[in-house]
Tab-separated table of C-alpha atoms in Angstrom:
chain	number	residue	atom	x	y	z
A	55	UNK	CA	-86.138	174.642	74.576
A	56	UNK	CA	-87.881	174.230	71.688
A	57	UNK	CA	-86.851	177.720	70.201
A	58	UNK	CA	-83.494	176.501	69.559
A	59	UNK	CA	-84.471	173.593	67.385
A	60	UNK	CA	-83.308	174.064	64.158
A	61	UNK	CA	-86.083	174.655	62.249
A	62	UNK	CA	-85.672	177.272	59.357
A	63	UNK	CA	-88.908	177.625	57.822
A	64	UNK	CA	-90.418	178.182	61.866
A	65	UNK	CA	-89.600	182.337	63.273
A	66	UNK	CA	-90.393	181.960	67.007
A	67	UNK	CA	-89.683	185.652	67.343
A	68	UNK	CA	-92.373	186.633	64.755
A	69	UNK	CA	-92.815	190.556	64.866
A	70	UNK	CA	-96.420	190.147	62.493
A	71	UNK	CA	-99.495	190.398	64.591
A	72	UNK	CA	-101.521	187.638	65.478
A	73	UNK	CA	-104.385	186.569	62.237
A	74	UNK	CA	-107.022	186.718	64.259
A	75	UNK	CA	-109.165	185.915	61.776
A	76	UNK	CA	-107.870	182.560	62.038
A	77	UNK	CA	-108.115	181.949	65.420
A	78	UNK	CA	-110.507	180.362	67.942
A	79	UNK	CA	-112.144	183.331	69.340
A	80	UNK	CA	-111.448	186.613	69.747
A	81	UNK	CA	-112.462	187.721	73.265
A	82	UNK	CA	-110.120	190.318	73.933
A	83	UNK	CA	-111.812	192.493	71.245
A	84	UNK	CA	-115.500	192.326	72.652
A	85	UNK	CA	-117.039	193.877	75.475
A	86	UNK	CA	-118.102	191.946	78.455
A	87	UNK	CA	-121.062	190.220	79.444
A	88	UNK	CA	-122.661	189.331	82.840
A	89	UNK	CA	-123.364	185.857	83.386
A	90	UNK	CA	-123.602	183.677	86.634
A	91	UNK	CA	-121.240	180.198	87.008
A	92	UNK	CA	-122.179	176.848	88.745
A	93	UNK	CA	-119.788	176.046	91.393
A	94	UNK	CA	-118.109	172.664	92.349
A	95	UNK	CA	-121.048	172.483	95.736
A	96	UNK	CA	-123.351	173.106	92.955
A	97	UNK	CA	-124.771	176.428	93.519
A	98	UNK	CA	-124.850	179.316	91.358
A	99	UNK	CA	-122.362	182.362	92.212
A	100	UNK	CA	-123.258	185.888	91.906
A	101	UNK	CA	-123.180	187.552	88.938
A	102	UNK	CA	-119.746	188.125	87.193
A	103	UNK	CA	-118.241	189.339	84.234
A	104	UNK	CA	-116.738	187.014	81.285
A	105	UNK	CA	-115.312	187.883	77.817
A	106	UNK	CA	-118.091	187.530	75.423
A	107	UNK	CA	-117.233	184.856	72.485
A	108	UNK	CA	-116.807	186.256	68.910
A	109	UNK	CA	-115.610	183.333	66.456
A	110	UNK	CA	-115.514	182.952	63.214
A	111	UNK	CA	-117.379	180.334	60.922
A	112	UNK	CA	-114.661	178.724	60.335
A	113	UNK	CA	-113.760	178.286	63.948
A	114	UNK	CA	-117.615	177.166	65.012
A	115	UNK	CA	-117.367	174.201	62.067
A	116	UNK	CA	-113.892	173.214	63.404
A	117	UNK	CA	-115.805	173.213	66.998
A	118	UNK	CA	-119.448	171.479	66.068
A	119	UNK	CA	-121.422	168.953	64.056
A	120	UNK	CA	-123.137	170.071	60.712
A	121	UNK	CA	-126.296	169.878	62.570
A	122	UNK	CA	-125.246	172.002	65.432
A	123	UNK	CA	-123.749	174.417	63.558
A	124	UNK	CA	-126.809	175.137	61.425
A	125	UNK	CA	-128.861	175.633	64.224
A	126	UNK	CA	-126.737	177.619	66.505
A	127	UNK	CA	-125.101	179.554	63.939
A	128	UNK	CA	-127.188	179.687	61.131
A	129	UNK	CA	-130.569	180.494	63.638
A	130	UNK	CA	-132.500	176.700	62.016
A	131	UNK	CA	-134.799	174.531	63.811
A	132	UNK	CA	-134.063	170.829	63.836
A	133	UNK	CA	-137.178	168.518	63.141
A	134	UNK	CA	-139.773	167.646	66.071
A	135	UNK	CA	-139.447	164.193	68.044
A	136	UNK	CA	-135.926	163.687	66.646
A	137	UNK	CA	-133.635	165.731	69.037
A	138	UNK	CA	-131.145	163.879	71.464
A	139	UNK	CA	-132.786	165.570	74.918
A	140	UNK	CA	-136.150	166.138	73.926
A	141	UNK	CA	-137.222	162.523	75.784
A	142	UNK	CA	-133.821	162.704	78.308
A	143	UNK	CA	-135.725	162.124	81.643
A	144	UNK	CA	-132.277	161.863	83.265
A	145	UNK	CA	-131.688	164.598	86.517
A	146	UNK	CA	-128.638	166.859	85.510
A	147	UNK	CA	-127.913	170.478	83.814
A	148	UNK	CA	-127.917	171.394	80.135
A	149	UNK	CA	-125.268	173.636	78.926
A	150	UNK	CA	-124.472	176.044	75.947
A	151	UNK	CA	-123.117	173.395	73.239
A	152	UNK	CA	-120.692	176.174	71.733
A	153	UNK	CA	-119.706	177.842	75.265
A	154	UNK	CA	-120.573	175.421	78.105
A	155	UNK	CA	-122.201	177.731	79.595
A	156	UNK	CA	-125.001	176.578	82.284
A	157	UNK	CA	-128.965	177.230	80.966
A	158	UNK	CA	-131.020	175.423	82.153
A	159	UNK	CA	-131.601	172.217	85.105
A	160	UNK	CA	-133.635	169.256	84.596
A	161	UNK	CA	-136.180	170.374	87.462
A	162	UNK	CA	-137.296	172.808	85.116
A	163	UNK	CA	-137.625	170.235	82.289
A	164	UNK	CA	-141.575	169.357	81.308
A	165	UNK	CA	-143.076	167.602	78.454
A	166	UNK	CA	-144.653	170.302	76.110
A	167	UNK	CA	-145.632	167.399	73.824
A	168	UNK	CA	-144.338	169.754	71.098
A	169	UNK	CA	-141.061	167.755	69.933
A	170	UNK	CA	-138.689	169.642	71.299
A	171	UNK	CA	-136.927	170.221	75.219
A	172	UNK	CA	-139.484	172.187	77.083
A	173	UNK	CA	-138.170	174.108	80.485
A	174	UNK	CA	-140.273	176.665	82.036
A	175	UNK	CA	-137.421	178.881	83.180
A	176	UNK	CA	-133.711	178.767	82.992
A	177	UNK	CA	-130.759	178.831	86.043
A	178	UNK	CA	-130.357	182.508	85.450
A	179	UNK	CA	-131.872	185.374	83.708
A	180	UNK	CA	-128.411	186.643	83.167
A	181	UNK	CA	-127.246	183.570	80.559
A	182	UNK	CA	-130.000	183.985	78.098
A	183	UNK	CA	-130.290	186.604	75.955
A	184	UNK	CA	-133.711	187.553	73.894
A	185	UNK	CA	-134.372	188.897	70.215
A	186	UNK	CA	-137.570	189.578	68.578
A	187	UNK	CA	-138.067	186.961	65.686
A	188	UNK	CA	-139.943	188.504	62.782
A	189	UNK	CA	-139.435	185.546	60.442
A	190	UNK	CA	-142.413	183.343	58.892
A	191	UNK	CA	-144.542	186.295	59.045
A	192	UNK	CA	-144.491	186.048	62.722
A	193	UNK	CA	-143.128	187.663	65.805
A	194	UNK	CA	-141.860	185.551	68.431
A	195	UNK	CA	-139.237	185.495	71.266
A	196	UNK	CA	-135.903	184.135	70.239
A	197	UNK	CA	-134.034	183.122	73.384
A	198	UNK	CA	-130.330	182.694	72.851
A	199	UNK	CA	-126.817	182.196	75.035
A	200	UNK	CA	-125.928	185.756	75.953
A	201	UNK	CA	-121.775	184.956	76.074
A	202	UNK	CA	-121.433	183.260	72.104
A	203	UNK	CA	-124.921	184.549	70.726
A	204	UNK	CA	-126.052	180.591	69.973
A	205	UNK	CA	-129.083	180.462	68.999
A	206	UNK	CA	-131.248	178.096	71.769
A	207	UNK	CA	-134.860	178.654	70.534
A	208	UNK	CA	-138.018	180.439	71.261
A	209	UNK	CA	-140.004	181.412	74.533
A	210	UNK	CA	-143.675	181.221	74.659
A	211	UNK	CA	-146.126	182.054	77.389
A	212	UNK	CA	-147.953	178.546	77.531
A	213	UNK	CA	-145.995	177.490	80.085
A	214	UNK	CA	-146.845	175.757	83.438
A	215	UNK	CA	-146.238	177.217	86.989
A	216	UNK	CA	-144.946	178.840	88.781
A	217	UNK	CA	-143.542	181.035	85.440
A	218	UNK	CA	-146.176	180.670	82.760
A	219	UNK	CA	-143.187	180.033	80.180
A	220	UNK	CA	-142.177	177.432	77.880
A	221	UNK	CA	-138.519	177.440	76.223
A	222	UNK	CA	-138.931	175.762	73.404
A	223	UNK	CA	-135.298	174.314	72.744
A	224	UNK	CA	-133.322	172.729	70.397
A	225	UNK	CA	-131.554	169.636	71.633
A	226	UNK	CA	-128.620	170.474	68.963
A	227	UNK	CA	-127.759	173.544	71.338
A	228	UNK	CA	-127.808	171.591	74.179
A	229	UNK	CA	-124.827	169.906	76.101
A	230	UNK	CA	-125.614	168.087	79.256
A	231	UNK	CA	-124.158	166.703	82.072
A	232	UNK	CA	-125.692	163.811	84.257
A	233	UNK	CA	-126.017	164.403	88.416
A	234	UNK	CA	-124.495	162.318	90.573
A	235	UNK	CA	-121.040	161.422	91.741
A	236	UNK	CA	-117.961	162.993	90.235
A	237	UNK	CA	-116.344	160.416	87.935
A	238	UNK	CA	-113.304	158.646	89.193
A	239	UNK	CA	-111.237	160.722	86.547
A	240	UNK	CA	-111.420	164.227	85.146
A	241	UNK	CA	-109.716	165.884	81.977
A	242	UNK	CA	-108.617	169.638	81.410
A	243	UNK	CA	-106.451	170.882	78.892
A	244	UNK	CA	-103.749	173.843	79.831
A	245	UNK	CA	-101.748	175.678	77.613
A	246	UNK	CA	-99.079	177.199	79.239
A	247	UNK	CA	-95.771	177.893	76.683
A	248	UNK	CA	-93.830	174.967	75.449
A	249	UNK	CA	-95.670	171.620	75.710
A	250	UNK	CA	-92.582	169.887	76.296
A	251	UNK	CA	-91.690	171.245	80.074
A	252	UNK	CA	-95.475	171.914	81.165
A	253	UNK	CA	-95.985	168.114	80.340
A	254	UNK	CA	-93.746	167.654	82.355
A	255	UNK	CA	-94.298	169.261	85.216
A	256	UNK	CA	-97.799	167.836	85.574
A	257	UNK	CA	-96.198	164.716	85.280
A	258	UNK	CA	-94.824	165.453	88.927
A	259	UNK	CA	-98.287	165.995	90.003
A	260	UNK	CA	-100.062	163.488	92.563
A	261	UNK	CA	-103.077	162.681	91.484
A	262	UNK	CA	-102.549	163.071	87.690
A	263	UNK	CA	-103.205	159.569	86.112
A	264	UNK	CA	-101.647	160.820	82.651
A	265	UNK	CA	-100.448	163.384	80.501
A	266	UNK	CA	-100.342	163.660	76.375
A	267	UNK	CA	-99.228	166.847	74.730
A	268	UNK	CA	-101.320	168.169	72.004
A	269	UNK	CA	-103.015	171.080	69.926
A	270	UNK	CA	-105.984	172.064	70.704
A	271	UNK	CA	-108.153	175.963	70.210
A	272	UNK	CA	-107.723	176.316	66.644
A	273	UNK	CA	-109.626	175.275	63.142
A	274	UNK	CA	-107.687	173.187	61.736
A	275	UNK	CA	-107.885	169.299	61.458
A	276	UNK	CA	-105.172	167.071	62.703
A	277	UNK	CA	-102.490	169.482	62.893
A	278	UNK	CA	-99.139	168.865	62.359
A	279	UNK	CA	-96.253	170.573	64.716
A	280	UNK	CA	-94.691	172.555	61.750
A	281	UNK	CA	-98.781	174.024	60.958
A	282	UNK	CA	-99.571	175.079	63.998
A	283	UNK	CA	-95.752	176.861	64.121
A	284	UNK	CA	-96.694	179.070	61.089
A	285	UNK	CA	-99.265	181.058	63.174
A	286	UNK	CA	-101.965	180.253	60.898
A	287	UNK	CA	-103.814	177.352	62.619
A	288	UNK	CA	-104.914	179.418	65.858
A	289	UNK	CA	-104.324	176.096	67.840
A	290	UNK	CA	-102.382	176.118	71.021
A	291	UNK	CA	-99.966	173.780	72.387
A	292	UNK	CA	-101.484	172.441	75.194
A	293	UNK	CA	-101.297	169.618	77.985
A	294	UNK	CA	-103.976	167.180	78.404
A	295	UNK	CA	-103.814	166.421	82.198
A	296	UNK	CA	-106.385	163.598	83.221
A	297	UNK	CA	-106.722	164.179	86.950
A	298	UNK	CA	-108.401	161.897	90.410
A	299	UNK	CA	-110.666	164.728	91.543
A	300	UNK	CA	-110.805	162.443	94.666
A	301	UNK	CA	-107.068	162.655	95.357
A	302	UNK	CA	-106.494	166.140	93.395
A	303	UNK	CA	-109.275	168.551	93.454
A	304	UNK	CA	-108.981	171.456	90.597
A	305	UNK	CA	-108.286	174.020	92.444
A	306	UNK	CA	-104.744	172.763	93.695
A	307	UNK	CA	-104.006	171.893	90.060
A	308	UNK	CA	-104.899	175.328	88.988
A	309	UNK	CA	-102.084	176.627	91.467
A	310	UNK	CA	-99.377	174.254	89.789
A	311	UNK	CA	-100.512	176.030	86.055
A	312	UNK	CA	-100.282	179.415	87.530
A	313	UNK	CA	-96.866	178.571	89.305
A	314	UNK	CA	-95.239	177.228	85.964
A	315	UNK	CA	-95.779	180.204	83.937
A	316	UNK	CA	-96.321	183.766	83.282
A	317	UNK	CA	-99.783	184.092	82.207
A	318	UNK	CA	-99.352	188.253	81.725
A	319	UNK	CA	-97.386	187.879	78.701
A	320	UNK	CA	-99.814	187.241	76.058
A	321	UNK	CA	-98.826	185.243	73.009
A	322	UNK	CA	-95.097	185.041	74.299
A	323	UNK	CA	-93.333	182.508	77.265
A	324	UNK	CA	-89.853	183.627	78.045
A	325	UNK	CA	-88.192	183.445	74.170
A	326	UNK	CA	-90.924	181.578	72.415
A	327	UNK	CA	-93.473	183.700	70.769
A	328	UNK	CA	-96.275	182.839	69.059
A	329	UNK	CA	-100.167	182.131	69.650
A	330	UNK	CA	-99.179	178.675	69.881
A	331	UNK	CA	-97.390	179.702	73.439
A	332	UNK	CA	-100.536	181.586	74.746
A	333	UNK	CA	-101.905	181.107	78.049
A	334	UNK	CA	-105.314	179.078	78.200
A	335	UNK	CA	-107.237	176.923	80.186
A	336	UNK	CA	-109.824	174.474	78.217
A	337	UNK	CA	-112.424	173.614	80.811
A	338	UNK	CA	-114.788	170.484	79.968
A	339	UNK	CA	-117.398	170.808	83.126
A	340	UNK	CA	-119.368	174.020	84.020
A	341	UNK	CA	-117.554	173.420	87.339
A	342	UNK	CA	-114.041	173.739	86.044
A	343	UNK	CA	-114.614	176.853	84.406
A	344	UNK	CA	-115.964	178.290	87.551
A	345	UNK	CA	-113.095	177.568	89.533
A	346	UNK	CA	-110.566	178.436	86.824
A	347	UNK	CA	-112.403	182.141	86.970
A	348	UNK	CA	-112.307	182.114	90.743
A	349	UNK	CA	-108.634	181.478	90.769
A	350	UNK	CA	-107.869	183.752	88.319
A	351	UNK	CA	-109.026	186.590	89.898
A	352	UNK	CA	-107.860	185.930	93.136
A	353	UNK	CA	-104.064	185.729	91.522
A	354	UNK	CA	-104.697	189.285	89.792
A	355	UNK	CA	-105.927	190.536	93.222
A	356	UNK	CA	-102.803	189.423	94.742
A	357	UNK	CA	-100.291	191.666	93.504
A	358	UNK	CA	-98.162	189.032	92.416
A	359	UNK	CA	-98.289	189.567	89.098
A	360	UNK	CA	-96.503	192.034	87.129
A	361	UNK	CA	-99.681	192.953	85.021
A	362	UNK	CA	-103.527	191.505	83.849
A	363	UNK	CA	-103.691	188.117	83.630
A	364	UNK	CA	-103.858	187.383	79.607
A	365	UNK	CA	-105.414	183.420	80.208
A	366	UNK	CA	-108.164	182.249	77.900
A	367	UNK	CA	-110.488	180.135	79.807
A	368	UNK	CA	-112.499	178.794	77.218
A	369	UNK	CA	-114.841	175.339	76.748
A	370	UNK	CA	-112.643	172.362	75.592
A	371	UNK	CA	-112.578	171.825	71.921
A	372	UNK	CA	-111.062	169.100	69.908
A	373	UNK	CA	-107.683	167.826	70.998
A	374	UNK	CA	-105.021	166.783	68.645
A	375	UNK	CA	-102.771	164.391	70.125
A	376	UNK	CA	-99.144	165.557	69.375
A	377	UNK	CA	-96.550	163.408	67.263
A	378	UNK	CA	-95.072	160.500	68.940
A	379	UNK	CA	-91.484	162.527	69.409
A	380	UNK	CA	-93.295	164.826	71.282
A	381	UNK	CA	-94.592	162.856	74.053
A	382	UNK	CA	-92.902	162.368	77.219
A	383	UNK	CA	-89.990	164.296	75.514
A	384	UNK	CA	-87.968	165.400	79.110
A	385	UNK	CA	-88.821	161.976	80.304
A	386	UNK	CA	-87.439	160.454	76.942
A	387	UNK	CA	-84.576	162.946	77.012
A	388	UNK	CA	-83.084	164.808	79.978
A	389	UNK	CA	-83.362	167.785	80.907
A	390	UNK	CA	-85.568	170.413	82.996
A	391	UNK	CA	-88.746	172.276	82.115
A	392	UNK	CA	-89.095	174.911	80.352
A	393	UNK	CA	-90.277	177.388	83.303
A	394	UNK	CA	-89.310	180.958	83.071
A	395	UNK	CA	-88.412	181.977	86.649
């Protein structure tokens, strides 16, 4: 295991807390919020209860483009007639750019002729959150994503029917994903203790077309191994596992990352401790996420487990593809995973 290497400047067993400060998010200090999920039929569960998203700047710039950091973040307005989606006629659902979260569908799309993406009422009350804009001598609705607190836009009631509205948003805040038939491969990145044996244990997997260890959940650029070892980087090592949802549907691969590690221990696996070794799931459709939560709880409900599951499920952010000596390593080198039984 990797703990043994001999690195001296590298403590695996690290008694200082966590610098959360530095990390991606820090969900396990914030309340909850309500929220509803798209599943993979494509409806819209009930209403459940998520971790809400408290970054730092830092983390958001490591996460976003200039532009959609200044208007999520920083509450701005991008110009009128010059936003990606505000002429997408294409049928599909727009998502929280910083969260993934769902917001709003295309049958609710209209052309305002104001400039921006017009929708006269989102997929659910519960996943938009509104503030009373006093700015420019005005007072206005601000909508934003209840879970992360990005700033979406305004509401106005000029709307059309059947709600009267018109969500007047910003394209920058907008994600969206295109209807139609899943694509012939998917990609989800797991973090589940060393990178080494959960690499390859995915490997194993039918229906896995390839695997790449990486870094991935932190603010830092093009990590090296020995930065994201000194705990200051907030990335996690994690496994990017490109998948045939048509041979391999998520939730099966879900059971193989529960099954290949303890995901109650927190920022620990077995002997290697660090945030580096924490339990996470980096979703990249609305979909995923849903069924990562569903599976989740189910597990906790089992009584398998000796305590609350610890796993960040979290949107995808940049991945760092790991140094060549780390790829493939058991397959290069011998040897088993690095499972804790």
């Amino acid at each position: 295991m990797k703990s043994h290497m001999k690195l001296p400047l590298i403590r695996f067993t690290d008694p200082r807390p966590v610098r959360h400060s530095r990390s991606r998010s820090m969900n396990t200090d914030t309340l909850p919020v309500t929220v509803r999920l798209l599943d993979d039929i494509g409806t819209f569960g009930s209403p459940i209860q998520v971790p809400k998203i408290v970054n730092s700047d830092d983390a958001w710039r490591a996460q976003l483009t200039e532009e959609q950091f200044r208007v999520t973040r920083t509450h701005d307005t991008e110009r009128a007639f010059c936003g990606i989606f505000h002429d997408n006629h294409k049928h599909g659902l727009y998502t929280c750019v910083c969260c993934g979260l769902p917001l709003f569908r295309s049958d609710s799309k209209f052309d305002s002729g104001t400039g921006w993406p017009s929708f006269f009422q989102p997929v659910a009350q519960e996943n938009i959150g509104r503030t009373t804009d006093k700015s420019f001598g005005m007072a206005r609705t601000e909508v934003h994503c209840v879970r992360c607190d990005s700033h979406l836009g305004h509401v106005f009631e000029d709307g059309p029917a059947p709600t009267g509205l018109r969500y007047c948003i910003n394209s920058a805040a907008l994600a969206f994903h295109e209807n139609g038939a899943k694509p012939a491969r998917e990609r989800v990145l797991f973090g589940a203790g060393c990178f080494w044996g959960v690499e390859a244990d995915f490997g194993k997997v039918k229906g896995v077309t390839n695997t790449r260890v990486g870094y991935s959940g932190g603010v830092t650029k093009n990590p090296t191994y020995e930065d994201v070892c000194s705990h200051t980087t907030g990335h996690a090592e994690v496994v990017e596992v490109e998948y045939e949802p048509a041979q391999l549907n998520f939730a099966a691969l879900l059971d193989v990352f529960w099954e290949i590690h303890d995901p109650t221990t927190g920022h620990r696996q077995g002997p290697d401790s660090g945030s580096q070794y924490r339990s996470a799931i980096f979703f990249t459709t609305p979909e995923q996420e849903a069924t990562a939560r569903a599976s989740a709880a189910r597990l906790e409900k089992s009584g398998k487990l000796s305590g609350p599951i610890t796993t960040e499920i979290l949107l995808a952010t940049p991945f760092y593809a790991a140094e060549e000596y780390h790829q493939k390593y058991h397959a290069k080198h011998g040897g088993g995973s690095c499972r804790i039984p």
